């Protein structure tokens, strides 16, 4: 089932490209939406059959490049299953949102379907080379999405995104080769490497391998100081591209910390965990402060992603502390980091789609060009307000559950770092309240530019169909998170046990 889940989107993408050029665009739209809906149905079926606490399930092993220790090995557990579900939800939302896209729609839909395969493939990969292949292919697909359908400076932003993240992937590959050479017998299999712990007692070698892996994953996350590719990529990308970039692709980095760095290099991770904690705090504060200084709504949201990813880095760093800290608290930090990945994907995905709605109406993301929009677009105002409050961690939304777990789990081992990170919530609250005041309140003010539609029309059906379910899920996870936490918590305890070796 997992193989079908991963490769069906690419098969459909090839079908779309092979269809005659006279095929109606409406048929292409229907095929795209139907494919993403089927993918979501497959994930629901996988979730329904998943046994809580059962470890890796739906496992598939096949020979691929046996002489090099590379195999086709896939499976899911409590770390990857929530991210698979998030991926399918967001790609369906983007397919619905893009129903009015007219520029080279066939290629646009095919690229997104291929990108969906790379994302799903990475989250089920249990072989380092398979992980790397999907990691790299996601960079290529997103490059073409930004360059081909972005805004004015899209090509430059896409090139910067590609060069940064591809350089990071090369560092990641060096780290993977280091693990392979240390293992006996040589293998790239994640399960075997985790069981072997091949770099135990080899501090210098392990430190270099960890450095390469952490740099590669930190660029993708992104964290300070590897984040500078993110704002231009988000600003110039189409709305659907930004939603996938923030909602899914950034999680490849944080997921890699939990799946690869922590369980395979436990000694080195514990040794340098304080560095990760410091990087996490800096990312939280820097992301929030720079977001507060922005006048561009989309760029502001992009910097809040640096802020929110910083909470995850703080959590995975603090989880390595052992002295005077309960295992329950450290497990809570890991659980909170996975919950934050899901929560951030839903909420920030919705925010980027709403930013796309604003751009379509006014042809600018400049918050100073808008005012009083709530009077003419009440549904847009309500959804934007709801997404903003969810992002700042208001109780009743998934962001509160995630951040509460992270702060509860990190306060004991890292009280100073946690206290400083709480300031990030205050800054986030301030920047979103300012944005809501500028855009939605006061007298009506709309951009005055050639081709700008007036007045500001409210949400259309396809936009509501894309955004509303994301926010409903954020509320559901904020009120009744048990069904998600029951899946994550056993896997978090397993990571903690592997880290304590």
Short mmCIF file of C-alpha atoms in Angstrom, two decimals, residues 33-494:
data_model
loop_
_atom_site.label_atom_id
_atom_site.label_comp_id
_atom_site.label_asym_id
_atom_site.label_seq_id
_atom_site.Cartn_x
_atom_site.Cartn_y
_atom_site.Cartn_z
CA UNK A 33 -8.04 16.88 -7.40
CA UNK A 34 -9.24 13.28 -7.66
CA UNK A 35 -5.68 11.95 -7.36
CA UNK A 36 -4.93 13.98 -4.25
CA UNK A 37 -8.27 12.92 -2.75
CA UNK A 38 -7.47 9.25 -3.40
CA UNK A 39 -4.05 9.76 -1.80
CA UNK A 40 -5.70 11.19 1.30
CA UNK A 41 -8.05 8.20 1.35
CA UNK A 42 -5.06 5.83 1.22
CA UNK A 43 -3.43 7.61 4.16
CA UNK A 44 -6.66 7.36 6.14
CA UNK A 45 -6.70 3.61 5.41
CA UNK A 46 -3.07 3.31 6.56
CA UNK A 47 -3.89 5.25 9.74
CA UNK A 48 -6.94 3.06 10.41
CA UNK A 49 -4.83 -0.09 10.15
CA UNK A 50 -1.92 1.27 12.18
CA UNK A 51 -1.41 -0.41 15.56
CA UNK A 52 -0.49 2.18 18.18
CA UNK A 53 2.82 1.29 19.78
CA UNK A 54 3.59 -1.33 17.17
CA UNK A 55 6.82 0.22 15.89
CA UNK A 56 7.51 0.28 12.15
CA UNK A 57 4.56 -1.08 10.16
CA UNK A 58 3.56 -1.60 6.52
CA UNK A 59 7.22 -2.44 5.96
CA UNK A 60 8.46 -3.29 2.46
CA UNK A 61 11.98 -4.50 1.65
CA UNK A 62 13.37 -5.15 -1.81
CA UNK A 63 16.83 -5.44 -3.34
CA UNK A 64 17.91 -2.30 -5.17
CA UNK A 65 21.71 -1.80 -5.28
CA UNK A 66 22.82 -4.72 -3.06
CA UNK A 67 26.56 -4.43 -3.72
CA UNK A 68 26.48 -0.91 -2.25
CA UNK A 69 24.30 -1.81 0.72
CA UNK A 70 21.35 0.14 -0.70
CA UNK A 71 17.83 -1.27 -0.60
CA UNK A 72 14.25 -0.23 -1.26
CA UNK A 73 13.12 -0.20 2.37
CA UNK A 74 10.01 1.71 3.40
CA UNK A 75 7.63 1.73 6.37
CA UNK A 76 5.79 4.00 8.78
CA UNK A 77 5.75 4.60 12.52
CA UNK A 78 4.48 7.29 14.87
CA UNK A 79 7.03 9.82 13.60
CA UNK A 80 6.25 9.48 9.90
CA UNK A 81 2.52 8.66 9.81
CA UNK A 82 1.35 12.12 11.00
CA UNK A 83 3.60 13.75 8.38
CA UNK A 84 2.23 11.50 5.65
CA UNK A 85 -1.28 12.60 6.60
CA UNK A 86 -0.24 16.26 6.71
CA UNK A 87 1.35 15.95 3.26
CA UNK A 88 -1.78 14.51 1.67
CA UNK A 89 -4.06 17.08 3.34
CA UNK A 90 -1.93 19.99 2.13
CA UNK A 91 -1.56 18.71 -1.43
CA UNK A 92 -5.32 18.27 -1.68
CA UNK A 93 -5.80 21.80 -0.35
CA UNK A 94 -3.34 23.16 -2.93
CA UNK A 95 -5.05 21.26 -5.75
CA UNK A 96 -8.39 22.81 -4.75
CA UNK A 97 -6.86 26.25 -4.35
CA UNK A 98 -5.28 26.05 -7.82
CA UNK A 99 -8.50 25.25 -9.69
CA UNK A 100 -8.45 28.76 -11.16
CA UNK A 101 -4.79 28.55 -12.23
CA UNK A 102 -4.55 29.20 -15.98
CA UNK A 103 -0.82 29.42 -16.69
CA UNK A 104 0.43 26.11 -18.19
CA UNK A 105 -1.92 24.17 -15.95
CA UNK A 106 -0.91 20.73 -17.24
CA UNK A 107 2.74 21.26 -16.27
CA UNK A 108 1.76 22.93 -12.99
CA UNK A 109 -0.39 19.99 -11.91
CA UNK A 110 2.19 17.43 -13.03
CA UNK A 111 4.94 19.17 -11.06
CA UNK A 112 2.84 19.20 -7.90
CA UNK A 113 1.97 15.53 -8.29
CA UNK A 114 5.65 14.67 -8.73
CA UNK A 115 6.48 16.85 -5.71
CA UNK A 116 3.89 14.92 -3.70
CA UNK A 117 5.70 11.68 -4.52
CA UNK A 118 9.03 13.09 -3.32
CA UNK A 119 7.52 14.25 -0.03
CA UNK A 120 5.67 11.02 0.69
CA UNK A 121 8.68 8.96 -0.38
CA UNK A 122 10.99 10.76 1.99
CA UNK A 123 8.72 10.25 5.02
CA UNK A 124 8.43 6.49 4.43
CA UNK A 125 12.10 5.91 3.51
CA UNK A 126 14.06 3.58 5.79
CA UNK A 127 17.22 3.63 3.68
CA UNK A 128 19.55 6.63 3.71
CA UNK A 129 20.11 6.69 -0.06
CA UNK A 130 16.39 6.39 -0.73
CA UNK A 131 15.87 9.25 1.71
CA UNK A 132 18.53 11.28 -0.09
CA UNK A 133 17.03 10.63 -3.53
CA UNK A 134 13.61 11.93 -2.47
CA UNK A 135 15.27 14.79 -0.57
CA UNK A 136 17.08 15.96 -3.71
CA UNK A 137 14.17 15.45 -6.08
CA UNK A 138 11.97 17.63 -3.89
CA UNK A 139 14.49 20.45 -4.37
CA UNK A 140 14.34 20.08 -8.15
CA UNK A 141 10.54 20.04 -8.25
CA UNK A 142 10.19 23.08 -6.00
CA UNK A 143 12.79 24.96 -8.02
CA UNK A 144 10.64 24.65 -11.14
CA UNK A 145 7.47 25.56 -9.24
CA UNK A 146 9.04 28.81 -8.01
CA UNK A 147 10.85 29.67 -11.26
CA UNK A 148 7.96 28.81 -13.55
CA UNK A 149 4.96 30.19 -11.67
CA UNK A 150 6.39 32.70 -9.20
CA UNK A 151 6.25 36.48 -9.14
CA UNK A 152 8.57 39.17 -10.50
CA UNK A 153 11.93 38.03 -9.09
CA UNK A 154 11.03 34.33 -9.09
CA UNK A 155 14.00 33.02 -11.09
CA UNK A 156 16.54 34.60 -8.78
CA UNK A 157 14.72 33.39 -5.67
CA UNK A 158 14.43 29.89 -7.15
CA UNK A 159 18.15 29.80 -7.94
CA UNK A 160 19.05 30.89 -4.41
CA UNK A 161 16.71 28.25 -2.98
CA UNK A 162 18.25 25.56 -5.18
CA UNK A 163 21.89 26.45 -4.50
CA UNK A 164 21.41 26.68 -0.73
CA UNK A 165 19.40 23.51 -0.31
CA UNK A 166 21.42 21.49 -2.84
CA UNK A 167 24.63 22.43 -1.02
CA UNK A 168 22.98 21.27 2.18
CA UNK A 169 22.02 17.98 0.54
CA UNK A 170 25.66 17.39 -0.43
CA UNK A 171 26.69 17.81 3.20
CA UNK A 172 23.93 15.37 4.13
CA UNK A 173 25.26 12.83 1.63
CA UNK A 174 28.75 13.08 3.14
CA UNK A 175 27.29 12.33 6.55
CA UNK A 176 25.39 9.32 5.16
CA UNK A 177 28.57 7.95 3.58
CA UNK A 178 30.33 8.39 6.92
CA UNK A 179 27.67 6.26 8.62
CA UNK A 180 27.90 3.66 5.86
CA UNK A 181 31.68 3.32 6.18
CA UNK A 182 31.49 2.98 9.96
CA UNK A 183 28.91 0.19 9.87
CA UNK A 184 29.83 -3.50 9.85
CA UNK A 185 28.71 -4.79 7.44
CA UNK A 186 28.45 -1.63 5.37
CA UNK A 187 24.84 -0.59 4.94
CA UNK A 188 22.64 2.44 4.36
CA UNK A 189 19.64 0.80 6.03
CA UNK A 190 18.28 3.10 8.74
CA UNK A 191 16.96 0.32 10.96
CA UNK A 192 20.24 -1.59 10.85
CA UNK A 193 22.30 1.55 11.48
CA UNK A 194 20.14 2.50 14.46
CA UNK A 195 20.55 -0.97 15.96
CA UNK A 196 24.31 -1.03 15.33
CA UNK A 197 25.11 2.47 16.62
CA UNK A 198 28.34 2.17 14.55
CA UNK A 199 30.01 5.36 15.81
CA UNK A 200 29.74 4.62 19.53
CA UNK A 201 33.03 5.51 21.23
CA UNK A 202 34.49 7.22 18.14
CA UNK A 203 34.03 10.83 19.23
CA UNK A 204 35.97 12.68 16.52
CA UNK A 205 34.55 10.65 13.64
CA UNK A 206 31.04 10.85 15.08
CA UNK A 207 31.35 14.61 15.55
CA UNK A 208 32.27 15.13 11.89
CA UNK A 209 29.44 12.91 10.66
CA UNK A 210 26.96 14.68 12.95
CA UNK A 211 28.21 18.07 11.71
CA UNK A 212 27.61 17.09 8.09
CA UNK A 213 24.13 15.70 8.78
CA UNK A 214 23.07 18.60 11.00
CA UNK A 215 24.24 21.21 8.47
CA UNK A 216 22.36 19.44 5.67
CA UNK A 217 19.16 19.22 7.70
CA UNK A 218 19.52 22.72 9.19
CA UNK A 219 19.60 24.28 5.71
CA UNK A 220 16.36 22.53 4.84
CA UNK A 221 14.63 23.35 8.15
CA UNK A 222 15.89 26.22 8.04
CA UNK A 223 17.65 27.46 11.16
CA UNK A 224 19.94 30.36 11.95
CA UNK A 225 22.26 31.04 10.08
CA UNK A 226 21.10 28.93 7.11
CA UNK A 227 17.70 30.59 6.68
CA UNK A 228 18.37 33.39 4.22
CA UNK A 229 17.07 31.44 1.20
CA UNK A 230 13.61 31.12 2.78
CA UNK A 231 12.08 34.64 2.68
CA UNK A 232 12.75 35.33 -1.05
CA UNK A 233 11.63 31.82 -1.99
CA UNK A 234 8.35 32.28 -0.14
CA UNK A 235 7.82 35.84 -1.32
CA UNK A 236 8.24 34.98 -4.99
CA UNK A 237 6.65 31.52 -5.03
CA UNK A 238 3.01 31.03 -6.03
CA UNK A 239 0.69 30.65 -3.04
CA UNK A 240 0.33 26.87 -3.44
CA UNK A 241 4.11 26.53 -3.72
CA UNK A 242 4.63 28.53 -0.52
CA UNK A 243 2.07 26.38 1.31
CA UNK A 244 3.91 23.18 0.36
CA UNK A 245 7.35 24.67 0.96
CA UNK A 246 6.46 25.76 4.49
CA UNK A 247 3.98 23.03 5.32
CA UNK A 248 5.90 19.99 4.08
CA UNK A 249 9.41 20.64 2.75
CA UNK A 250 10.66 22.38 5.89
CA UNK A 251 9.57 19.31 7.88
CA UNK A 252 12.05 17.18 5.95
CA UNK A 253 14.81 18.81 7.98
CA UNK A 254 13.20 18.50 11.41
CA UNK A 255 12.02 14.95 10.64
CA UNK A 256 15.59 14.05 9.70
CA UNK A 257 16.81 15.06 13.16
CA UNK A 258 14.39 12.62 14.77
CA UNK A 259 14.76 9.81 12.25
CA UNK A 260 18.51 9.96 11.53
CA UNK A 261 20.68 12.21 13.69
CA UNK A 262 19.34 11.40 17.16
CA UNK A 263 18.96 7.59 16.98
CA UNK A 264 22.03 6.87 14.82
CA UNK A 265 24.46 9.24 16.58
CA UNK A 266 23.25 9.28 20.20
CA UNK A 267 26.64 9.95 21.82
CA UNK A 268 27.50 12.86 19.54
CA UNK A 269 23.96 14.26 19.78
CA UNK A 270 24.13 14.33 23.59
CA UNK A 271 27.58 15.90 23.45
CA UNK A 272 26.50 18.79 21.23
CA UNK A 273 22.86 19.11 22.26
CA UNK A 274 23.49 22.46 23.95
CA UNK A 275 24.58 23.90 20.59
CA UNK A 276 21.24 22.83 19.12
CA UNK A 277 19.41 24.44 22.03
CA UNK A 278 21.23 27.73 21.44
CA UNK A 279 20.50 27.57 17.70
CA UNK A 280 16.85 26.87 18.49
CA UNK A 281 16.55 29.88 20.79
CA UNK A 282 18.28 32.16 18.29
CA UNK A 283 15.96 30.96 15.53
CA UNK A 284 12.90 31.60 17.71
CA UNK A 285 13.91 35.13 18.65
CA UNK A 286 15.47 36.16 15.33
CA UNK A 287 12.54 34.82 13.33
CA UNK A 288 10.01 36.67 15.48
CA UNK A 289 11.94 39.95 15.61
CA UNK A 290 12.60 40.07 11.86
CA UNK A 291 8.98 39.11 11.14
CA UNK A 292 7.91 42.01 13.36
CA UNK A 293 9.89 44.40 11.13
CA UNK A 294 8.25 43.29 7.88
CA UNK A 295 5.70 45.28 5.89
CA UNK A 296 5.17 42.46 3.38
CA UNK A 297 2.51 40.04 4.66
CA UNK A 298 3.93 36.97 2.92
CA UNK A 299 7.50 37.72 3.97
CA UNK A 300 6.28 38.15 7.54
CA UNK A 301 4.71 34.69 7.46
CA UNK A 302 7.96 33.28 6.05
CA UNK A 303 9.96 34.59 9.02
CA UNK A 304 7.41 33.17 11.47
CA UNK A 305 8.34 29.77 9.99
CA UNK A 306 11.92 30.33 11.14
CA UNK A 307 10.47 31.16 14.55
CA UNK A 308 8.27 28.05 14.72
CA UNK A 309 10.99 25.71 13.47
CA UNK A 310 13.18 27.12 16.24
CA UNK A 311 10.82 25.63 18.84
CA UNK A 312 11.37 22.19 17.31
CA UNK A 313 15.17 22.57 17.37
CA UNK A 314 14.95 23.66 21.00
CA UNK A 315 12.86 20.58 21.83
CA UNK A 316 15.10 18.01 20.13
CA UNK A 317 18.17 19.61 21.71
CA UNK A 318 16.68 19.70 25.20
CA UNK A 319 15.54 16.07 24.89
CA UNK A 320 19.19 14.99 25.06
CA UNK A 321 19.60 16.26 28.65
CA UNK A 322 19.66 13.46 31.21
CA UNK A 323 20.70 14.97 34.52
CA UNK A 324 17.84 15.69 36.96
CA UNK A 325 15.29 15.43 34.18
CA UNK A 326 12.49 12.89 33.97
CA UNK A 327 12.17 10.69 30.92
CA UNK A 328 8.53 11.74 30.71
CA UNK A 329 9.49 15.40 30.28
CA UNK A 330 12.04 14.60 27.56
CA UNK A 331 9.55 12.36 25.79
CA UNK A 332 7.06 15.22 25.97
CA UNK A 333 9.56 17.49 24.21
CA UNK A 334 9.93 15.03 21.34
CA UNK A 335 6.16 14.51 21.11
CA UNK A 336 5.70 18.28 21.08
CA UNK A 337 8.20 18.66 18.24
CA UNK A 338 6.25 16.24 15.99
CA UNK A 339 2.95 17.88 16.98
CA UNK A 340 4.48 21.25 16.10
CA UNK A 341 5.42 19.96 12.64
CA UNK A 342 1.82 18.96 11.97
CA UNK A 343 0.36 22.11 13.52
CA UNK A 344 2.71 24.45 11.67
CA UNK A 345 1.97 22.72 8.39
CA UNK A 346 -1.78 23.19 8.75
CA UNK A 347 -1.75 26.76 10.05
CA UNK A 348 1.06 28.22 7.95
CA UNK A 349 -0.26 26.43 4.88
CA UNK A 350 -3.59 28.19 5.44
CA UNK A 351 -1.85 31.54 5.99
CA UNK A 352 0.09 31.29 2.72
CA UNK A 353 -3.05 30.41 0.79
CA UNK A 354 -4.80 33.42 2.35
CA UNK A 355 -1.82 35.56 1.37
CA UNK A 356 -2.37 34.27 -2.16
CA UNK A 357 -6.01 35.36 -2.00
CA UNK A 358 -4.88 38.84 -0.93
CA UNK A 359 -2.33 39.02 -3.76
CA UNK A 360 -4.85 37.91 -6.37
CA UNK A 361 -7.16 40.76 -5.33
CA UNK A 362 -4.60 43.53 -4.90
CA UNK A 363 -1.44 42.36 -6.73
CA UNK A 364 0.70 43.15 -3.71
CA UNK A 365 1.52 41.71 -0.29
CA UNK A 366 2.32 45.15 1.15
CA UNK A 367 0.23 45.48 4.31
CA UNK A 368 0.36 49.27 4.07
CA UNK A 369 -1.63 49.14 0.83
CA UNK A 370 -4.68 47.61 2.54
CA UNK A 371 -7.10 48.68 5.20
CA UNK A 372 -10.67 47.97 6.26
CA UNK A 373 -10.84 44.76 4.24
CA UNK A 374 -13.13 43.17 6.83
CA UNK A 375 -15.95 45.47 5.70
CA UNK A 376 -15.97 44.13 2.14
CA UNK A 377 -14.60 40.59 2.67
CA UNK A 378 -15.85 39.31 6.05
CA UNK A 379 -15.14 35.64 5.33
CA UNK A 380 -11.56 36.42 4.30
CA UNK A 381 -11.17 38.53 7.44
CA UNK A 382 -12.56 35.79 9.69
CA UNK A 383 -10.33 33.08 8.22
CA UNK A 384 -7.23 35.31 8.30
CA UNK A 385 -7.92 36.24 11.92
CA UNK A 386 -8.48 32.60 12.83
CA UNK A 387 -5.23 31.52 11.15
CA UNK A 388 -3.29 34.34 12.82
CA UNK A 389 -4.56 33.48 16.29
CA UNK A 390 -3.81 29.81 15.65
CA UNK A 391 -0.25 30.67 14.63
CA UNK A 392 0.43 32.69 17.76
CA UNK A 393 -0.50 29.71 19.95
CA UNK A 394 -3.93 30.65 21.24
CA UNK A 395 -5.59 27.87 23.33
CA UNK A 396 -8.12 25.92 21.31
CA UNK A 397 -5.78 25.54 18.36
CA UNK A 398 -3.14 22.92 17.60
CA UNK A 399 -0.33 25.44 18.03
CA UNK A 400 -1.09 25.73 21.73
CA UNK A 401 -0.96 21.95 22.22
CA UNK A 402 2.38 21.74 20.43
CA UNK A 403 4.04 24.66 22.18
CA UNK A 404 2.67 23.64 25.57
CA UNK A 405 4.29 20.21 25.19
CA UNK A 406 7.56 21.70 24.00
CA UNK A 407 7.82 24.22 26.84
CA UNK A 408 6.76 21.67 29.47
CA UNK A 409 9.32 19.20 28.19
CA UNK A 410 12.20 21.70 27.89
CA UNK A 411 11.70 23.85 30.97
CA UNK A 412 13.28 21.30 33.33
CA UNK A 413 16.47 20.56 31.37
CA UNK A 414 16.87 24.03 29.82
CA UNK A 415 15.04 26.62 31.94
CA UNK A 416 16.88 29.70 30.60
CA UNK A 417 16.49 28.70 26.96
CA UNK A 418 12.81 27.93 27.46
CA UNK A 419 12.19 31.25 29.21
CA UNK A 420 13.84 33.15 26.38
CA UNK A 421 11.83 31.22 23.80
CA UNK A 422 8.56 32.18 25.47
CA UNK A 423 9.35 35.75 24.44
CA UNK A 424 8.94 34.54 20.87
CA UNK A 425 5.24 33.92 21.54
CA UNK A 426 4.79 37.50 22.72
CA UNK A 427 6.53 38.85 19.64
CA UNK A 428 4.47 36.60 17.38
CA UNK A 429 1.28 37.83 19.02
CA UNK A 430 2.34 41.42 18.44
CA UNK A 431 3.23 40.99 14.78
CA UNK A 432 0.01 39.18 13.91
CA UNK A 433 -2.19 41.64 15.79
CA UNK A 434 -0.48 44.49 13.97
CA UNK A 435 -1.00 42.77 10.63
CA UNK A 436 -4.69 42.16 11.34
CA UNK A 437 -5.16 45.77 12.37
CA UNK A 438 -3.46 47.12 9.26
CA UNK A 439 -5.17 44.87 6.74
CA UNK A 440 -8.64 44.31 8.17
CA UNK A 441 -9.51 47.30 10.36
CA UNK A 442 -10.11 51.02 9.81
CA UNK A 443 -11.37 52.76 6.68
CA UNK A 444 -11.36 50.83 3.43
CA UNK A 445 -8.05 51.16 1.56
CA UNK A 446 -7.04 49.07 -1.44
CA UNK A 447 -3.98 49.07 -3.69
CA UNK A 448 -4.15 51.53 -6.55
CA UNK A 449 -2.36 49.75 -9.36
CA UNK A 450 -3.12 48.97 -13.00
CA UNK A 451 -5.17 45.80 -13.30
CA UNK A 452 -6.11 45.76 -9.63
CA UNK A 453 -9.69 44.50 -9.25
CA UNK A 454 -11.94 46.70 -7.15
CA UNK A 455 -13.55 46.15 -4.82
CA UNK A 456 -11.82 43.45 -2.79
CA UNK A 457 -14.01 40.40 -3.44
CA UNK A 458 -14.60 37.86 -0.68
CA UNK A 459 -13.47 34.23 -0.64
CA UNK A 460 -14.54 32.09 -3.58
CA UNK A 461 -15.72 28.50 -3.28
CA UNK A 462 -12.42 26.85 -4.27
CA UNK A 463 -10.49 29.10 -1.86
CA UNK A 464 -12.81 28.22 1.01
CA UNK A 465 -12.54 24.54 0.09
CA UNK A 466 -8.77 24.77 0.41
CA UNK A 467 -8.41 26.91 3.54
CA UNK A 468 -11.36 26.00 5.78
CA UNK A 469 -10.46 22.29 6.24
CA UNK A 470 -6.92 23.21 7.29
CA UNK A 471 -8.21 25.50 10.02
CA UNK A 472 -10.89 23.01 11.08
CA UNK A 473 -8.16 20.40 11.55
CA UNK A 474 -6.11 22.93 13.56
CA UNK A 475 -9.11 23.42 15.86
CA UNK A 476 -9.79 19.68 16.08
CA UNK A 477 -6.19 18.99 17.11
CA UNK A 478 -6.38 21.86 19.59
CA UNK A 479 -9.51 20.52 21.28
CA UNK A 480 -9.15 16.74 20.90
CA UNK A 481 -5.51 15.89 20.13
CA UNK A 482 -5.61 12.40 21.60
CA UNK A 483 -5.91 10.55 18.29
CA UNK A 484 -2.68 12.21 17.11
CA UNK A 485 -0.78 11.94 20.37
CA UNK A 486 -1.60 8.23 20.75
CA UNK A 487 0.32 7.65 17.52
CA UNK A 488 3.27 9.95 18.29
CA UNK A 489 3.98 9.17 21.95
CA UNK A 490 5.17 5.53 21.60
CA UNK A 491 7.55 6.57 18.82
CA UNK A 492 8.83 9.45 20.96
CA UNK A 493 9.65 7.04 23.76
CA UNK A 494 11.49 4.82 21.29
#
